[in-house]
Amino acid sequence: MATNVNDEEYDRVKEVKQFDGSKIGVKGLVDSGITTIPRFFVHPPDVLSQLKPGSKTRPDLVIPTIDLSGVDSHHNRSLIVDQIRQACSSFGFFQIVNHGVPLGVLDRAIQSIKGFHEERTEIKARFYTRGIGTGVSYISNVDLYNSKAASWRDTLQLRMGPKMADHDQIPEICRMEVIEWDRVIQRLGEVLSGLMCEGLGVETWRLKEMTCLEGRTMVGHYYPKCPQPDLTVGLAYHTDPGVLTVVQQDHVGGLQVKYGEDWVDVKPVPGALVINVGDLLQIISNEVYKSAEHRVLANPSDEPRVSIAVFFNPGNRDDLYGPLPELISSEKPALYRQFTLTDFMTRFFKKELDGKSLSNYYKL
């Protein structure tokens, strides 16, 4: 339904259900030739006012890019740890190069995710579900029924750990590529978590010991051209709930991070991966590290934007999590109470992606 329909004639729930039931995603809407976006994709004025060109953006600020070359040598490692500590405690975001992940693995993964999203609708529809029982789901907007407005993207979501989805449930077009990607990103996660631990002044293995790398969910986002990019977003502003996130973005761009009251572009760097702190790591670090709000603008380009992210979470859902005892003192008391991951994630999936960090709920 077009954006100029009168309020009396508009039934949002009905429109959303029709869209969800069609299983075509936003890619299907674009392929149908629409020139105006359905009304439930239109965001409220307070959000749209921040999307205007030059509105609250800081082109002078640059998200740090950290070179991991020589990470195992004592001299280089101390410099890298210092850079990561600074990035995690200021932006909550940084990019890494010379990270050890072969560029061929990255290229094959991003092309395979693009390939899946560009399959015929009847092939993709077999995977379209809001349940994650099989560990594999293709959907448009995980918070479609909870959000104030939908966002212009489709997503393939895969459970990679603690127990990976059955291989034969993963779409064949990207099966081997995402399994290969997960294997190398898992190793990278161990390296990064060790560096982050050292930046906090705790043992290198501390996060790994807490099973913080065992729970892994991969998402492959597809942002097709939006006919009215000034009325919606690709991904609404939010913080990630987990420990840390590793993102591979293509060259199209659109990812932005909030810094103070301004937005900063995370400009694509060839061969780089984007790393960000999640709410859990902000809590575990007792707020030494910051989980930053971020968003993706609706794609105005004829070329689709494709990205892959893996969210690292603890594998033990019933253990208690909170600030590390090593980081608590009379000078710096605990800022958060303890909780189970089950409680934490249940609260996350009950809310919309609206930028409000879950960490606020557990504040003491």
Coordinates of C-alpha atoms in Angstrom, one line a residue, residues 30-191:
V30 CA 11.7 -4.5 -5.6
D31 CA 11.4 -7.1 -8.3
S32 CA 7.6 -6.4 -8.5
G33 CA 8.5 -2.9 -9.7
I34 CA 7.1 -0.8 -6.9
T35 CA 8.0 2.9 -6.9
T36 CA 6.6 3.7 -3.4
I37 CA 7.4 1.7 -0.3
P38 CA 4.6 0.0 1.7
R39 CA 3.4 2.2 4.5
F40 CA 4.6 0.0 7.4
F41 CA 8.2 0.6 6.2
V42 CA 7.9 4.4 6.7
H43 CA 9.7 5.5 9.9
P44 CA 8.4 8.2 12.3
P45 CA 9.5 11.8 11.8
D46 CA 12.0 11.8 14.7
V47 CA 13.9 9.0 13.0
L48 CA 13.6 10.5 9.5
S49 CA 14.8 13.9 10.6
Q50 CA 18.2 12.2 11.5
L51 CA 18.5 10.7 8.0
K52 CA 18.6 14.0 6.1
P53 CA 22.0 14.6 4.3
G54 CA 24.4 16.2 6.7
S55 CA 22.1 15.8 9.7
K56 CA 24.1 15.0 12.8
T57 CA 26.9 13.2 10.9
R58 CA 30.6 13.7 11.5
P59 CA 32.6 13.3 8.3
D60 CA 35.7 14.4 10.2
L61 CA 35.6 11.4 12.5
V62 CA 37.0 8.0 11.3
I63 CA 36.4 4.6 13.0
P64 CA 39.8 3.2 13.8
T65 CA 41.4 0.6 11.6
I66 CA 43.8 -1.7 13.5
D67 CA 46.5 -3.7 11.8
L68 CA 46.8 -7.2 13.4
S69 CA 50.2 -7.9 11.7
G70 CA 52.6 -9.5 14.1
V71 CA 49.9 -10.0 16.8
D72 CA 52.0 -12.8 18.3
S73 CA 55.2 -10.7 18.8
H74 CA 55.5 -9.1 22.2
H75 CA 56.1 -5.5 20.9
N76 CA 53.4 -5.5 18.3
R77 CA 50.9 -7.2 20.6
S78 CA 51.2 -4.5 23.3
L79 CA 50.6 -1.8 20.7
I80 CA 47.6 -3.7 19.2
V81 CA 46.1 -4.3 22.7
D82 CA 46.4 -0.6 23.4
Q83 CA 44.7 0.4 20.2
I84 CA 41.9 -2.1 20.8
R85 CA 41.3 -0.9 24.3
Q86 CA 41.1 2.7 23.1
A87 CA 38.6 1.8 20.3
C88 CA 36.5 -0.4 22.6
S89 CA 36.2 2.3 25.3
S90 CA 35.5 5.1 22.9
F91 CA 33.7 4.2 19.7
G92 CA 32.9 0.6 20.7
F93 CA 33.7 -0.2 17.0
F94 CA 36.9 -0.7 15.0
Q95 CA 38.0 -2.3 11.7
I96 CA 40.8 -4.8 11.4
V97 CA 43.2 -5.6 8.5
N98 CA 45.8 -8.3 8.2
H99 CA 43.6 -10.4 10.4
G100 CA 44.6 -13.8 9.0
V101 CA 41.3 -14.6 7.2
P102 CA 42.0 -15.4 3.6
L103 CA 40.4 -12.8 1.2
G104 CA 39.2 -15.7 -0.9
V105 CA 37.1 -17.0 2.0
L106 CA 35.6 -13.6 2.5
D107 CA 34.8 -13.1 -1.2
R108 CA 33.2 -16.6 -1.6
A109 CA 31.1 -16.1 1.5
I110 CA 29.7 -12.7 0.5
Q111 CA 29.0 -13.9 -3.1
S112 CA 27.2 -17.0 -1.8
I113 CA 25.0 -14.9 0.5
K114 CA 24.2 -12.6 -2.4
G115 CA 23.5 -15.6 -4.5
F116 CA 21.0 -17.0 -2.0
H117 CA 19.1 -13.8 -1.8
E118 CA 18.9 -13.6 -5.6
E119 CA 17.5 -17.1 -5.9
R120 CA 14.0 -17.5 -7.2
T121 CA 11.3 -16.7 -4.6
E122 CA 10.0 -20.3 -4.6
I123 CA 13.4 -21.6 -3.6
K124 CA 13.9 -19.0 -0.8
A125 CA 10.4 -19.5 0.4
R126 CA 11.2 -23.0 1.6
F127 CA 13.5 -21.4 4.2
Y128 CA 11.1 -18.6 5.2
T129 CA 10.2 -19.0 8.9
R130 CA 10.1 -17.0 12.1
G131 CA 11.1 -20.1 14.1
I132 CA 14.7 -21.0 14.5
G133 CA 14.1 -24.7 15.4
T134 CA 16.2 -26.1 12.5
G135 CA 18.9 -23.4 13.1
V136 CA 18.1 -21.9 9.6
S137 CA 15.6 -19.2 8.8
Y138 CA 15.1 -16.7 6.0
I139 CA 13.0 -13.7 7.0
S140 CA 12.5 -10.0 6.4
N141 CA 12.9 -8.1 9.7
V142 CA 13.3 -10.2 12.9
D143 CA 11.2 -7.6 14.8
L144 CA 8.6 -7.2 12.0
Y145 CA 5.6 -7.5 14.4
N146 CA 7.2 -5.6 17.3
S147 CA 8.8 -2.6 15.6
K148 CA 7.2 0.8 15.0
A149 CA 8.3 0.5 11.3
A150 CA 9.9 -2.2 9.2
S151 CA 13.4 -1.8 7.7
W152 CA 14.4 -2.3 4.0
R153 CA 16.4 -5.6 4.2
D154 CA 16.1 -9.4 4.1
T155 CA 18.1 -11.8 6.2
L156 CA 19.3 -15.4 6.2
Q157 CA 20.0 -16.5 9.8
L158 CA 22.1 -19.5 10.7
R159 CA 22.9 -21.1 14.0
M160 CA 26.6 -21.9 14.0
G161 CA 27.2 -22.9 17.6
P162 CA 27.3 -24.4 20.2
K163 CA 25.7 -26.9 17.9
M164 CA 25.7 -26.0 14.2
A165 CA 22.5 -26.4 12.2
D166 CA 22.4 -29.6 10.2
H167 CA 24.4 -29.1 7.1
D168 CA 21.6 -30.3 4.8
Q169 CA 19.3 -27.6 6.3
I170 CA 21.6 -24.8 5.1
P171 CA 20.8 -23.6 1.6
E172 CA 23.0 -25.4 -0.9
I173 CA 24.0 -22.3 -2.7
C174 CA 25.9 -21.0 0.4
R175 CA 26.4 -24.1 2.5
M176 CA 30.2 -24.8 2.0
E177 CA 31.0 -21.1 1.9
V178 CA 29.4 -20.2 5.3
I179 CA 30.8 -23.3 7.0
E180 CA 34.3 -22.3 5.7
W181 CA 33.7 -18.7 6.8
D182 CA 32.5 -19.8 10.3
R183 CA 35.6 -22.0 10.8
V184 CA 38.1 -19.1 10.2
I185 CA 36.0 -16.5 12.0
Q186 CA 35.8 -18.8 15.0
R187 CA 39.6 -18.7 15.2
L188 CA 39.6 -15.0 14.7
G189 CA 37.1 -14.7 17.6
E190 CA 39.6 -16.4 19.9
V191 CA 42.3 -13.9 18.9

